[in-house]
Amino acid sequence: MALAALVAAANASPVSTTLKARQDISAPYLNSEAQAKGKLWFGTAVDTTSAEVDNSDYMTIFNDTNIFGQTTPGNTMKWMYTEPEQNVFTFAEGEETIALAEATGKKVRCHNLVWSEELPSWVTDGSWTNETLLAAMKTHITREIEYYGEGCYSWDVVNEALDSNGSFTENVFLEHIGEAYVPLAFQYAYEAVESFCGDIKLFYNDYSIEYAGDKHTAAVALVQTIQNWDGAQIDGVGFESHFSTSFAPTQAEIEAAMADFTALGVDVQITELDVPCTSVPCSADALATQAQVYYDVVAACMATDDCTGMTVWDFDDEYSWIQPAEYDGEGDGDLFYSNLTRHPAYTAVSEAIEGSDCSVC
């Protein structure tokens, strides 16, 4: 869909003339509830390269700022999209997310600048030295931050730099620059923001850091390294929170993990929450477990003053990145079914925000 059409869809009134009979846009309203309790938002990812933005029923829910007050581009600001060839920058697809957000009063968590995945071949297969790759990384970070500017509330500067055992993930940056690529990325990002006196928060984002373990310990140490790096700045840590009905930490475990980071003076946010069932369709028991996991994650954030926002990794099962055919039968992990009615987990999230007991767990 063209950018103008996306914005027109966001501004159209009423959008609901073609709603499915069972589409649910009634109260409770998760973003309104979260903001009333002092959080910045309850939000959702969106992928403007997928069919979801051509689905008027989906977009009606996405555009409702009472439900979602923030968005994250699922893919379009990653390196392979924004710099497919060295020094050839293509920012139009990322602009679509910012335009959608601005049209409906949403903040944007811009995602991401440096990651070992979704890199163009000129990065992964290049003949690099330490000096030349640092220059390329700095150029990429600087150009992207300066281009999108204040359209971004925050940036995930580095994404998933750690393996499950706490060691650094093998990638082209580690190979040619070493572990210093992480604090250097934050240094370059901070310099870019300062160049136009911007107010943009800089985050480290990762999964399996939401509970105690080697990776969590390593992530805490990494934040301290960034904080101690001359010229670098880090404002927060994203807890991705990709869980399932077969594994998830408890609310107490998540709160303890958050406390380890907030004690360092940084914020935390839930950034990519989803909870697929191990098989689909989800059984009644699985739906209750799924609701409990959503409840525990959101309740942990609500109980943590410096957990400032919560984002699900899209909200409709039809467009989830976890599809049964690709993930050994797992699926249906979002807050809305493919027909855009709500999982019981939607009620659980509302109850967690409001501080009441879970009635559907």
Coordinates of C-alpha atoms in Angstrom, one line a residue:
M1 CA 0.0 0.0 0.0
A2 CA 1.4 3.4 -0.8
L3 CA 2.3 5.8 2.0
A4 CA -0.5 8.2 1.2
A5 CA -3.0 5.4 1.3
L6 CA -1.7 4.2 4.7
V7 CA -2.0 7.7 6.2
A8 CA -5.5 8.1 4.6
A9 CA -6.6 4.9 6.2
A10 CA -5.3 6.1 9.6
N11 CA -7.2 9.4 9.3
A12 CA -10.4 8.1 7.7
S13 CA -13.6 8.5 9.8
P14 CA -15.3 6.3 10.4
V15 CA -12.9 3.5 9.6
S16 CA -15.3 0.9 11.0
T17 CA -17.9 0.7 8.2
T18 CA -16.5 -2.6 6.9
L19 CA -15.8 -4.2 10.2
K20 CA -16.2 -7.9 10.5
A21 CA -19.3 -8.8 12.6
R22 CA -17.2 -10.1 15.5
Q23 CA -14.3 -7.7 15.3
D24 CA -13.7 -6.4 18.8
I25 CA -12.8 -2.8 19.4
S26 CA -14.8 -2.4 22.6
A27 CA -13.4 -1.6 26.1
P28 CA -11.2 -2.4 27.9
Y29 CA -8.6 -0.2 26.2
L30 CA -5.1 -1.3 27.0
N31 CA -3.2 1.8 26.1
S32 CA -5.6 4.2 27.8
E33 CA -5.5 2.0 30.9
A34 CA -1.6 1.8 30.9
Q35 CA -1.3 5.6 30.5
A36 CA -3.8 6.2 33.2
K37 CA -1.5 4.1 35.5
G38 CA 1.6 6.2 34.6
K39 CA 3.1 4.2 31.8
L40 CA 4.1 5.7 28.4
W41 CA 2.1 3.2 26.4
F42 CA 0.8 -0.2 25.6
G43 CA 1.8 -0.7 21.9
T44 CA 2.2 -3.2 19.1
A45 CA 4.7 -3.9 16.3
V46 CA 3.5 -3.4 12.7
D47 CA 5.0 -4.6 9.4
T48 CA 4.2 -2.3 6.6
T49 CA 5.7 -4.8 4.1
S50 CA 3.0 -7.4 5.0
A51 CA -0.6 -7.8 4.0
E52 CA -1.8 -6.6 7.4
V53 CA -1.7 -2.9 6.3
D54 CA -4.1 -3.7 3.4
N55 CA -6.5 -5.3 5.8
S56 CA -8.9 -2.5 6.8
D57 CA -10.2 -4.5 9.8
Y58 CA -6.7 -5.0 11.1
M59 CA -5.9 -1.3 10.6
T60 CA -9.0 -0.2 12.4
I61 CA -7.7 -1.9 15.6
F62 CA -4.1 -0.7 15.0
N63 CA -5.2 2.9 14.5
D64 CA -7.2 2.9 17.7
T65 CA -5.0 4.8 20.1
N66 CA -7.1 3.8 23.0
I67 CA -5.9 0.2 22.4
F68 CA -2.3 0.9 21.1
G69 CA -0.4 4.0 21.8
Q70 CA 3.0 3.1 20.3
T71 CA 4.4 1.0 17.5
T72 CA 7.6 -0.6 16.4
P73 CA 8.5 -1.3 12.8
G74 CA 8.9 -5.1 12.6
N75 CA 11.5 -5.0 9.8
T76 CA 11.8 -1.9 7.7
M77 CA 14.4 0.0 9.7
K78 CA 16.8 -2.9 9.8
W79 CA 20.1 -2.6 8.0
M80 CA 19.2 -4.7 4.9
Y81 CA 16.2 -2.4 4.3
T82 CA 17.8 0.9 4.9
E83 CA 21.3 0.5 3.4
P84 CA 21.1 -2.4 0.9
E85 CA 24.2 -1.2 -0.8
Q86 CA 27.1 0.6 0.9
N87 CA 26.2 4.3 1.1
V88 CA 23.0 3.8 -0.7
F89 CA 20.2 4.6 1.8
T90 CA 16.5 3.7 1.4
F91 CA 14.4 5.1 4.2
A92 CA 11.0 5.2 2.5
E93 CA 9.7 1.9 4.1
G94 CA 10.6 3.1 7.6
E95 CA 8.8 6.4 6.9
E96 CA 5.6 4.5 6.4
T97 CA 5.6 3.4 10.0
I98 CA 6.4 6.9 11.3
A99 CA 3.6 8.3 9.1
L100 CA 1.1 5.8 10.5
A101 CA 2.2 6.6 14.0
E102 CA 2.0 10.4 13.6
A103 CA -1.5 10.1 12.0
T104 CA -2.8 8.3 15.1
G105 CA -0.8 9.9 17.9
K106 CA 1.6 7.0 18.5
K107 CA 5.2 7.0 19.6
V108 CA 7.7 4.9 17.7
R109 CA 10.4 2.6 19.1
C110 CA 12.7 2.6 16.1
H111 CA 14.3 -0.9 15.6
N112 CA 17.2 -1.5 15.0
L113 CA 20.6 -0.2 14.1
V114 CA 23.1 -3.0 14.7
W115 CA 22.2 -6.7 14.7
S116 CA 23.8 -9.9 13.5
E117 CA 20.7 -10.8 11.4
E118 CA 19.0 -9.2 8.4
L119 CA 22.2 -7.7 7.2
P120 CA 22.9 -7.1 3.5
S121 CA 25.5 -9.2 1.8
W122 CA 27.9 -6.3 1.4
V123 CA 28.2 -6.2 5.2
T124 CA 28.3 -10.0 5.9
D125 CA 30.6 -10.8 3.0
G126 CA 32.8 -7.7 3.0
S127 CA 36.6 -7.7 3.2
W128 CA 36.8 -5.7 6.4
T129 CA 39.5 -4.4 8.7
N130 CA 38.7 -3.0 12.1
E131 CA 39.0 0.5 10.8
T132 CA 36.8 0.1 7.7
L133 CA 34.0 -1.8 9.4
L134 CA 33.9 0.8 12.2
A135 CA 33.6 3.5 9.6
A136 CA 30.8 1.7 7.9
M137 CA 28.9 1.1 11.2
K138 CA 29.3 4.7 12.2
T139 CA 28.0 5.9 8.9
H140 CA 25.0 3.6 9.0
I141 CA 24.1 4.6 12.6
T142 CA 24.6 8.3 12.0
R143 CA 22.7 8.5 8.7
E144 CA 19.7 6.5 10.0
I145 CA 19.4 8.4 13.3
E146 CA 19.7 11.8 11.6
Y147 CA 17.2 10.9 8.9
Y148 CA 14.4 9.7 11.1
G149 CA 15.2 12.3 13.8
E150 CA 12.5 13.0 16.3
G151 CA 10.2 10.7 14.5
C152 CA 11.7 8.1 16.8
Y153 CA 11.0 8.1 20.6
S154 CA 13.9 5.7 21.0
W155 CA 16.3 3.4 19.1
D156 CA 17.3 -0.2 19.7
V157 CA 20.9 0.6 19.1
V158 CA 22.2 -2.9 19.4
N159 CA 19.9 -6.0 19.2
E160 CA 20.7 -9.4 20.6
A161 CA 24.4 -9.2 21.0
L162 CA 24.5 -12.2 23.5
D163 CA 24.2 -15.9 23.2
S164 CA 22.2 -18.0 25.8
N165 CA 25.4 -18.8 27.7
G166 CA 26.3 -15.1 28.1
S167 CA 29.0 -15.0 25.4
F168 CA 28.9 -12.6 22.5
T169 CA 27.0 -13.8 19.5
E170 CA 29.4 -14.6 16.6
N171 CA 28.9 -12.0 13.8
V172 CA 30.8 -9.8 11.4
F173 CA 31.1 -7.0 14.0
L174 CA 32.6 -9.3 16.7
E175 CA 35.0 -10.8 14.2
H176 CA 36.5 -7.6 13.0
I177 CA 35.9 -5.1 15.8
G178 CA 35.6 -7.3 18.9
E179 CA 33.3 -6.8 21.9
A180 CA 33.9 -3.1 21.8
Y181 CA 31.5 -2.9 18.8
V182 CA 28.6 -2.7 21.3
P183 CA 29.7 0.4 23.3
L184 CA 31.1 2.0 20.2
A185 CA 27.6 1.7 18.6
F186 CA 26.1 3.4 21.5
Q187 CA 28.8 6.1 21.3
Y188 CA 28.1 6.7 17.6
A189 CA 24.3 6.8 18.3
Y190 CA 24.7 9.3 21.1
E191 CA 26.9 11.5 18.9
A192 CA 24.3 11.4 16.2
V193 CA 21.5 12.4 18.5
E194 CA 23.6 15.2 20.0
S195 CA 24.4 16.5 16.5
F196 CA 20.8 17.8 16.3
C197 CA 20.1 18.2 20.0
G198 CA 17.6 15.4 19.9
D199 CA 15.8 13.8 22.8
I200 CA 15.9 10.2 21.7
K201 CA 16.3 7.3 24.1
L202 CA 19.0 4.7 23.4
F203 CA 18.2 1.0 24.2
Y204 CA 19.8 -2.4 24.3
N205 CA 17.3 -5.1 23.3
D206 CA 17.5 -8.8 23.8
Y207 CA 15.6 -12.0 24.8
S208 CA 16.2 -14.4 27.6
I209 CA 17.4 -11.6 29.9
E210 CA 14.0 -11.4 31.6
Y211 CA 15.0 -13.9 34.3
A212 CA 18.2 -14.9 36.2
G213 CA 20.8 -16.9 34.3
D214 CA 24.1 -16.5 32.4
K215 CA 22.7 -14.3 29.7
H216 CA 20.9 -12.0 32.1
T217 CA 24.1 -11.6 34.1
A218 CA 26.1 -10.9 30.9
A219 CA 23.5 -8.3 29.8
V220 CA 23.8 -6.5 33.2
A221 CA 27.6 -6.4 32.8
L222 CA 27.2 -5.2 29.2
V223 CA 25.0 -2.2 30.3
Q224 CA 27.7 -1.4 32.8
T225 CA 30.4 -1.5 30.1
I226 CA 28.4 0.9 28.0
Q227 CA 27.8 3.2 30.9
N228 CA 31.6 3.2 31.6
W229 CA 32.5 3.8 28.0
D230 CA 33.7 7.3 27.3
G231 CA 31.2 9.1 25.1
A232 CA 28.5 6.4 25.1
Q233 CA 25.0 6.7 26.4
I234 CA 22.4 4.1 27.3
D235 CA 18.9 4.9 28.5
G236 CA 17.2 1.6 28.7
V237 CA 17.0 -2.1 28.2
G238 CA 14.3 -3.9 26.1
F239 CA 13.0 -7.2 27.5
E240 CA 11.8 -8.9 24.3
S241 CA 9.6 -11.4 26.1
H242 CA 9.1 -14.1 23.5
F243 CA 7.7 -16.8 25.7
S244 CA 5.3 -19.7 25.2
T245 CA 2.8 -21.9 27.0
S246 CA 5.6 -24.4 27.7
F247 CA 8.1 -21.9 29.1
A248 CA 7.9 -18.5 30.8
P249 CA 9.4 -16.9 33.9
T250 CA 7.1 -16.0 36.8
Q251 CA 6.1 -12.4 37.6
A252 CA 8.5 -12.5 40.6
E253 CA 11.4 -13.6 38.4
I254 CA 10.7 -10.9 35.8
E255 CA 10.5 -8.2 38.5
A256 CA 13.8 -9.3 40.0
A257 CA 15.4 -9.2 36.6
M258 CA 14.1 -5.7 36.0
A259 CA 15.4 -4.6 39.3
D260 CA 19.0 -5.6 38.3
F261 CA 18.8 -3.2 35.4
T262 CA 16.9 -0.3 37.0
A263 CA 19.4 -0.3 39.9
L264 CA 21.9 0.8 37.2
G265 CA 19.8 3.9 36.5
V266 CA 18.3 2.7 33.2
D267 CA 14.7 2.1 32.2
V268 CA 13.3 -1.2 31.1
Q269 CA 10.5 -1.9 28.6
I270 CA 8.6 -5.0 27.4
T271 CA 9.4 -4.8 23.7
E272 CA 8.3 -7.9 21.7
L273 CA 5.8 -9.8 23.8
D274 CA 4.1 -12.9 22.4
V275 CA 3.1 -16.3 23.9
P276 CA 2.4 -19.0 21.3
C277 CA 0.6 -22.2 22.2
T278 CA 2.7 -25.4 21.6
S279 CA 0.0 -26.6 19.2
V280 CA -3.0 -25.0 17.4
P281 CA -5.8 -24.5 17.9
C282 CA -5.0 -23.7 21.5
S283 CA -6.7 -25.9 24.0
A284 CA -8.7 -24.4 26.9
D285 CA -5.9 -25.2 29.3
A286 CA -3.3 -23.6 26.9
L287 CA -5.4 -20.4 26.6
A288 CA -5.5 -20.2 30.4
T289 CA -1.7 -20.7 30.6
Q290 CA -1.2 -18.2 27.8
A291 CA -3.3 -15.7 29.7
Q292 CA -1.3 -16.3 32.9
V293 CA 2.0 -15.6 31.0
Y294 CA 0.7 -12.4 29.5
Y295 CA -0.6 -11.4 32.9
D296 CA 2.7 -12.1 34.7
V297 CA 4.8 -10.1 32.2
V298 CA 2.5 -7.1 32.2
A299 CA 2.0 -7.2 36.0
A300 CA 5.8 -7.2 36.5
C301 CA 6.1 -4.1 34.4
M302 CA 3.2 -2.4 36.2
A303 CA 4.9 -3.2 39.5
T304 CA 8.2 -1.7 38.4
D305 CA 8.3 2.1 38.4
D306 CA 11.1 2.3 35.8
C307 CA 9.4 -0.1 33.4
T308 CA 8.0 2.5 31.2
G309 CA 6.1 0.7 28.4
M310 CA 4.8 -2.6 27.0
T311 CA 4.7 -3.7 23.4
V312 CA 3.4 -6.9 21.8
W313 CA 5.1 -8.3 18.7
D314 CA 2.0 -7.7 16.5
F315 CA -1.5 -8.4 17.8
D316 CA -3.2 -10.7 15.2
D317 CA -2.4 -14.4 14.9
E318 CA -2.8 -14.2 11.1
Y319 CA 0.3 -12.0 10.8
S320 CA 2.4 -13.3 13.6
W321 CA 6.0 -14.2 12.8
I322 CA 5.3 -17.5 14.6
Q323 CA 3.3 -19.7 12.3
P324 CA 2.6 -23.4 12.9
A325 CA 4.1 -24.6 9.6
E326 CA 7.4 -22.9 10.4
Y327 CA 7.6 -23.5 14.2
D328 CA 6.8 -27.1 14.8
G329 CA 3.1 -26.5 15.2
E330 CA 3.4 -23.5 17.6
G331 CA 1.2 -20.5 16.9
D332 CA -1.8 -18.4 18.0
G333 CA 0.4 -16.4 20.3
D334 CA -1.0 -12.9 19.9
L335 CA -3.9 -11.0 21.7
F336 CA -6.3 -11.3 18.8
Y337 CA -7.3 -14.4 16.8
S338 CA -7.1 -14.3 13.0
N339 CA -10.7 -13.2 12.8
L340 CA -9.8 -10.2 15.0
T341 CA -11.6 -11.3 18.1
R342 CA -9.7 -11.4 21.4
H343 CA -7.9 -14.2 23.1
P344 CA -8.6 -14.5 26.9
A345 CA -5.1 -13.1 27.3
Y346 CA -6.4 -9.7 26.3
T347 CA -8.6 -9.6 29.4
A348 CA -5.6 -10.8 31.4
V349 CA -3.5 -7.9 30.2
S350 CA -6.2 -5.4 31.1
E351 CA -6.5 -7.0 34.6
A352 CA -2.8 -6.9 35.1
I353 CA -2.7 -3.2 34.1
E354 CA -5.5 -2.4 36.5
G355 CA -4.0 -4.5 39.3
S356 CA -6.8 -6.9 39.7
D357 CA -6.7 -10.7 39.8
C358 CA -6.7 -12.6 36.6
S359 CA -10.1 -14.0 35.9
V360 CA -9.2 -16.0 32.8
C361 CA -5.9 -17.7 34.0

